[in-house]
PDB file of C-alpha atoms in Angstrom:
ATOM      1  CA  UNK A   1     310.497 121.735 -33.396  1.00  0.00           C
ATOM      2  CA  UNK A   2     312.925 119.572 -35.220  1.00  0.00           C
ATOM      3  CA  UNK A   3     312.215 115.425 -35.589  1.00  0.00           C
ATOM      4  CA  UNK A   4     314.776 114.486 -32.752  1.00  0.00           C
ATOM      5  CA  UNK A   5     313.243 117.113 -30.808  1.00  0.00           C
ATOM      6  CA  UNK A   6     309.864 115.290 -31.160  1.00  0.00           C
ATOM      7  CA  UNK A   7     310.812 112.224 -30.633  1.00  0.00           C
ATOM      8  CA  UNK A   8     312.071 112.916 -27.213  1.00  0.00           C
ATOM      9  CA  UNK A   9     308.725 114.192 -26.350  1.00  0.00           C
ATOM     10  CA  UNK A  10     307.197 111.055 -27.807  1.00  0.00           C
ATOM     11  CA  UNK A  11     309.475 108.862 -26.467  1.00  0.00           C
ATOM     12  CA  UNK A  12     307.703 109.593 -22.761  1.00  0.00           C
ATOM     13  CA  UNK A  13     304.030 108.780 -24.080  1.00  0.00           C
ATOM     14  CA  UNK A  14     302.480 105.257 -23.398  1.00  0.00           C
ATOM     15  CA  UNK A  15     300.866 103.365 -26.352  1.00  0.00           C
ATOM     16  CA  UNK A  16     297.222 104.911 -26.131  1.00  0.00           C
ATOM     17  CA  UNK A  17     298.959 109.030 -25.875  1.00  0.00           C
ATOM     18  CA  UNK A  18     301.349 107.655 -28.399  1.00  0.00           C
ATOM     19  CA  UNK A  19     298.510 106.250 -31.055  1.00  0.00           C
ATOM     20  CA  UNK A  20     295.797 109.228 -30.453  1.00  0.00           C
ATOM     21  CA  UNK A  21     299.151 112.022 -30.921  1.00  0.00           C
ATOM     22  CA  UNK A  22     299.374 110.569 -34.204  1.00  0.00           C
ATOM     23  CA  UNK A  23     296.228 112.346 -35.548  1.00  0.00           C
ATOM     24  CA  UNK A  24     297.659 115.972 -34.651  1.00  0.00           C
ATOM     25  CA  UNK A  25     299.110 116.072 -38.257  1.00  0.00           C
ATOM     26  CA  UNK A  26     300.326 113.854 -41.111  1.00  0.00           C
ATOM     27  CA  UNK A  27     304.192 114.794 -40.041  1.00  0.00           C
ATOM     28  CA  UNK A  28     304.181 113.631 -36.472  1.00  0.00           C
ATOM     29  CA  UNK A  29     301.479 110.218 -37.919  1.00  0.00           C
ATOM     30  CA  UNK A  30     304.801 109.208 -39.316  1.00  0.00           C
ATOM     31  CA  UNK A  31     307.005 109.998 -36.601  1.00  0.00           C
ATOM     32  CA  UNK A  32     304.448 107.914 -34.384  1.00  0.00           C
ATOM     33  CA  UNK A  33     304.083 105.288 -37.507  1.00  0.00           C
ATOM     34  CA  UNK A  34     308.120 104.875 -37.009  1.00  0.00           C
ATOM     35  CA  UNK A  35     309.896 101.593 -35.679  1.00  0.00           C
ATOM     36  CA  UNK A  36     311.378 102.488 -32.357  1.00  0.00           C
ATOM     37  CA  UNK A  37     308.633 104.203 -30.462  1.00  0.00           C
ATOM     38  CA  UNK A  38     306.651 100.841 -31.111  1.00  0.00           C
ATOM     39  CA  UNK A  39     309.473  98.886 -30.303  1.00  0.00           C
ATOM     40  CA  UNK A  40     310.089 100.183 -27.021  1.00  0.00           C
ATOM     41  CA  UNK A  41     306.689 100.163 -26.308  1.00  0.00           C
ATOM     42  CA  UNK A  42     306.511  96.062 -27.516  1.00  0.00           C
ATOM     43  CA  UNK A  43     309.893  95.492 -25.600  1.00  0.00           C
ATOM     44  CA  UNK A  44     308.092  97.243 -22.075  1.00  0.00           C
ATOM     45  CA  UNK A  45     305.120  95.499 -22.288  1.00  0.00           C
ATOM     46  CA  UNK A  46     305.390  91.978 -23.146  1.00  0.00           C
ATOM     47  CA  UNK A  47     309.392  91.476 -22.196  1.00  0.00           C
ATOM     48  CA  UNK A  48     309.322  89.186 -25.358  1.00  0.00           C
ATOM     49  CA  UNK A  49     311.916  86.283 -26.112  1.00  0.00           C
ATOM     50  CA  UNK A  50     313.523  86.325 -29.273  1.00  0.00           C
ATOM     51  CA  UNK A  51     314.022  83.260 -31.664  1.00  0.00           C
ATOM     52  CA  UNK A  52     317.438  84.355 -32.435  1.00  0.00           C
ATOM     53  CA  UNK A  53     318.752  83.561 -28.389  1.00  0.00           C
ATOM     54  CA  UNK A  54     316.813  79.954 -28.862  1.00  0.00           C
ATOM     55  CA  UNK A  55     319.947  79.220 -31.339  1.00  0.00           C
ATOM     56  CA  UNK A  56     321.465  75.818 -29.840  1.00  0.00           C
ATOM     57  CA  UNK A  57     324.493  77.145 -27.542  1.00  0.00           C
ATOM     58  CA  UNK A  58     326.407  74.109 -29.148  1.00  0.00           C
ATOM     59  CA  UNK A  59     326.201  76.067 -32.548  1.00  0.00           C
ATOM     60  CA  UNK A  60     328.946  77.026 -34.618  1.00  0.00           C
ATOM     61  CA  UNK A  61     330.144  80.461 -34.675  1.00  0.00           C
ATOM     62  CA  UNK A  62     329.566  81.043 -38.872  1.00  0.00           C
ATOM     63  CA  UNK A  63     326.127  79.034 -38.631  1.00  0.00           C
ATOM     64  CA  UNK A  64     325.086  80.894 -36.169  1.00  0.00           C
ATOM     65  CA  UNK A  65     326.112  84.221 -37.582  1.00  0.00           C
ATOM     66  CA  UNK A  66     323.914  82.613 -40.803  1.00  0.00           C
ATOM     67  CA  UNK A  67     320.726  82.057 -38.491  1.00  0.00           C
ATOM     68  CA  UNK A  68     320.811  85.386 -36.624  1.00  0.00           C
ATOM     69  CA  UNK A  69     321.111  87.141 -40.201  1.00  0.00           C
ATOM     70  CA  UNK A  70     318.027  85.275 -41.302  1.00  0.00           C
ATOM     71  CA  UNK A  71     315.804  85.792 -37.823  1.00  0.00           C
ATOM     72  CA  UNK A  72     316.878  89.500 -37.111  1.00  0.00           C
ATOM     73  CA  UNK A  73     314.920  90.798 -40.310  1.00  0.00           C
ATOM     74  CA  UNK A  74     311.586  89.603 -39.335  1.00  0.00           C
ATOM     75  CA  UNK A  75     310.415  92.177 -37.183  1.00  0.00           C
ATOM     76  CA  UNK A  76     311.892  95.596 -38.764  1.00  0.00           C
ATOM     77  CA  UNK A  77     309.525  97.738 -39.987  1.00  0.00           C
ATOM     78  CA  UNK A  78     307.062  95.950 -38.451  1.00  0.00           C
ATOM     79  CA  UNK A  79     307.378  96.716 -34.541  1.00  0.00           C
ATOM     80  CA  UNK A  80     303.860  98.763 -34.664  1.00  0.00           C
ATOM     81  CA  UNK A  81     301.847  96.302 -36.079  1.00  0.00           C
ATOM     82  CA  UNK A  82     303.452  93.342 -33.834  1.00  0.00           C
ATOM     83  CA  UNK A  83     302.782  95.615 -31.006  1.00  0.00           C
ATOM     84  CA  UNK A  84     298.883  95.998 -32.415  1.00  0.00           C
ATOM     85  CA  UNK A  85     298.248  92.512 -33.089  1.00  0.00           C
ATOM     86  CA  UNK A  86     300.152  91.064 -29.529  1.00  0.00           C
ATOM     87  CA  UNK A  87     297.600  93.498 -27.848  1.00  0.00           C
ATOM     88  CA  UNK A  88     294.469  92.327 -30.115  1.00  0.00           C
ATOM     89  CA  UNK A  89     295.502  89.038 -29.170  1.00  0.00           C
ATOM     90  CA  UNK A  90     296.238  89.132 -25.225  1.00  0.00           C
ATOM     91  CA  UNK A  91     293.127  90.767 -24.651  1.00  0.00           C
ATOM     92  CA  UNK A  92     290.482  88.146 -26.609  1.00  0.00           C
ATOM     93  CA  UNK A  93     292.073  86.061 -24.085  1.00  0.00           C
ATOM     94  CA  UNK A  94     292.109  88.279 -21.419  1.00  0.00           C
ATOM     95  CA  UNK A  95     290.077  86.757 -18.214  1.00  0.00           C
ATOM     96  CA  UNK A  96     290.192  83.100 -19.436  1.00  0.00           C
ATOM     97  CA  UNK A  97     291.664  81.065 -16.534  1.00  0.00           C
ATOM     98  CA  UNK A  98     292.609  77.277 -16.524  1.00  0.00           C
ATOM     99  CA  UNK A  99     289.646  75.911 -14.177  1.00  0.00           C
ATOM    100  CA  UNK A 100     291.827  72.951 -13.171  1.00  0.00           C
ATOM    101  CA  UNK A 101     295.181  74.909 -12.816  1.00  0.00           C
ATOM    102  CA  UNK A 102     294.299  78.813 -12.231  1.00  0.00           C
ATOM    103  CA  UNK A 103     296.723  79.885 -15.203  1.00  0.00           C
ATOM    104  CA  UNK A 104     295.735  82.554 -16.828  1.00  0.00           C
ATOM    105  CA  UNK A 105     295.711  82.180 -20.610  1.00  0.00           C
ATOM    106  CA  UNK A 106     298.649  84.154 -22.586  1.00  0.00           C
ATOM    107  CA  UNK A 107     299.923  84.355 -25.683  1.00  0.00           C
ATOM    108  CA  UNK A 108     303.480  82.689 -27.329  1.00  0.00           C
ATOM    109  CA  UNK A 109     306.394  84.550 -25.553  1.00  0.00           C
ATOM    110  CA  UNK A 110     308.510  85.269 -28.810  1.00  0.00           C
ATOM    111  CA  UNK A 111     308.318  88.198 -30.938  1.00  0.00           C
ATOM    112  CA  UNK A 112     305.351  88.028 -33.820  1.00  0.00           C
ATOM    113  CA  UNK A 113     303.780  84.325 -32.179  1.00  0.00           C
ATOM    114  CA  UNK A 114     300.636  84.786 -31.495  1.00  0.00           C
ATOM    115  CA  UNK A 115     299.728  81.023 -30.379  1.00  0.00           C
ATOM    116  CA  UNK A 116     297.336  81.143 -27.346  1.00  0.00           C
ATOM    117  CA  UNK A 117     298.531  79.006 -24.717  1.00  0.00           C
ATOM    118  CA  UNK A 118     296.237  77.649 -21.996  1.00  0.00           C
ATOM    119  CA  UNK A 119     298.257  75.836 -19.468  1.00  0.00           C
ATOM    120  CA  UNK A 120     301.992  75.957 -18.543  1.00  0.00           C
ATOM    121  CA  UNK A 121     302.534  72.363 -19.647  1.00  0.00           C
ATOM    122  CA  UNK A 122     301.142  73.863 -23.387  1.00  0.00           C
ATOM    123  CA  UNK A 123     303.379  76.817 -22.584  1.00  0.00           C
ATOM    124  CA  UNK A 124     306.694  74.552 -22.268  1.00  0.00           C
ATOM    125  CA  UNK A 125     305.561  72.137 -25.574  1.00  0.00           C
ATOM    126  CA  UNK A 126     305.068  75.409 -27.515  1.00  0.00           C
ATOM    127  CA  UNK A 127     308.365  76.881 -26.448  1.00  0.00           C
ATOM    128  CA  UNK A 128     310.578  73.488 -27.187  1.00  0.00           C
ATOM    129  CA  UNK A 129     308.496  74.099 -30.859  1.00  0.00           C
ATOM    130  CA  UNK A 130     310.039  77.230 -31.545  1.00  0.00           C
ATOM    131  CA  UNK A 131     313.294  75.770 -30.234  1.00  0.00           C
ATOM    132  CA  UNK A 132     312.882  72.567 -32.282  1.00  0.00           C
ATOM    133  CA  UNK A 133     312.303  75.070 -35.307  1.00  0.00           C
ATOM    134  CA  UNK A 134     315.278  77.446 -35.031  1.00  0.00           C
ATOM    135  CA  UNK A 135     317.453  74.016 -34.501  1.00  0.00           C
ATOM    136  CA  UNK A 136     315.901  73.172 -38.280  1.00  0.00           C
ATOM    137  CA  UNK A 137     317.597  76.282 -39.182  1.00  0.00           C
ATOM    138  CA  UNK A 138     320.664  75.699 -37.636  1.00  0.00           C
ATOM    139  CA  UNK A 139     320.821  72.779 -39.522  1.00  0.00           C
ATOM    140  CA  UNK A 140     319.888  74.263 -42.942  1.00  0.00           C
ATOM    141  CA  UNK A 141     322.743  76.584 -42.426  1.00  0.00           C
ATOM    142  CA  UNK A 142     325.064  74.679 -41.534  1.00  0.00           C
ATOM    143  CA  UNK A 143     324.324  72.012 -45.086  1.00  0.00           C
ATOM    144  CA  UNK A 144     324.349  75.289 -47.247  1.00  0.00           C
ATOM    145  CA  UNK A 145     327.118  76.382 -45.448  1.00  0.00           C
ATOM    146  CA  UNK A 146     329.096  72.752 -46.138  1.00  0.00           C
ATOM    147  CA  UNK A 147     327.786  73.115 -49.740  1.00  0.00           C
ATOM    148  CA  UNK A 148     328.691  76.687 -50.514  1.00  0.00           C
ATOM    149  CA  UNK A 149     332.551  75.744 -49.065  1.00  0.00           C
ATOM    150  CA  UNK A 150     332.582  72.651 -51.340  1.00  0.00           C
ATOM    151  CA  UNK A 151     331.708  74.936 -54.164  1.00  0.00           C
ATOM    152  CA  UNK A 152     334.638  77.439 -53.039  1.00  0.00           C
ATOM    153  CA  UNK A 153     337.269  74.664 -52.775  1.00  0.00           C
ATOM    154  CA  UNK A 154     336.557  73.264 -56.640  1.00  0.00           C
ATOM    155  CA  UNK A 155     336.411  76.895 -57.790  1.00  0.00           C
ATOM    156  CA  UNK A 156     340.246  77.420 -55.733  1.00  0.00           C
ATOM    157  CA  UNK A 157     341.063  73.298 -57.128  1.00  0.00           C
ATOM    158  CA  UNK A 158     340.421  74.745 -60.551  1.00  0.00           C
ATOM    159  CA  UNK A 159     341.957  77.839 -60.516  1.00  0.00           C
ATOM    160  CA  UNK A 160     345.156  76.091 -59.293  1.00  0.00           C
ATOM    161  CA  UNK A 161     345.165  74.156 -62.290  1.00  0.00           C
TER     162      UNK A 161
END
């Protein structure tokens, strides 16, 4: 059977047929070890948010195209071992309910945070964090963004000259 061929088949697997398939041989270990059967499985599962849609709406176009460049690297290549680590994580805390509230404890929503959060008012302060920090980057883009057009315009001032 060819690769595509393969990955069909694997493509209809869940995580545990997926991860014990991957000992058959060391051809279809890396066709199991590759990016978008673990994505999809990550994506399914956990119905993550990602940092890049927490970019302020108020955002300028060519900042934000800067700050989705820098976020949408973070995860590639790494999709298995997200998936691997969200899994390790949600089930240490698997059973543990608030007493006072009855919320069941969970880790961070967003792909690769692995914060445990214990009540839905921690939830909601750990959220506005990771919106707080990918308004920081909004903001660094936009000053190296001022600074690389100031450097353009001299260049252009002194070519004119």
């Amino acid at each position: 059977m060819d690769d595509n061929s393969v990955r069909i088949v694997l493509s209809f697997l869940t995580y545990r047929r997926l991860a014990s398939v991957a000992v058959v041989c060391q051809h279809w270990n890396a066709l199991v070890g590759e990016d978008w059967a673990w994505k999809r499985h990550y994506l399914r599962r956990y119905s993550p948010l990602f940092l890049e849609d927490a970019v302020p709406e108020d955002t300028p176009s060519p900042i934000l195209a800067l700050v989705r460049k820098e976020l949408e690297g973070r995860c590639e290549g790494r999709w298995k071992a997200l998936f691997c680590e969200k899994r390790s994580a949600d089930r240490s805390l698997r059973n543990r309910i608030d007493q006072g509230t009855g919320w069941r404890h969970r880790t961070c929503d967003y792909v690769g945070c692995l914060a445990a959060v214990r009540t839905q008012a921690e939830r909601q302060r750990h959220l506005e964090g990771h919106r707080k920090e990918v308004a920081r980057m909004a903001a660094r883009a936009a000053v190296q963004k001022r600074r690389a057009d100031a450097l353009e315009e001299k260049a252009a001032k002194k070519r004119r000259r």
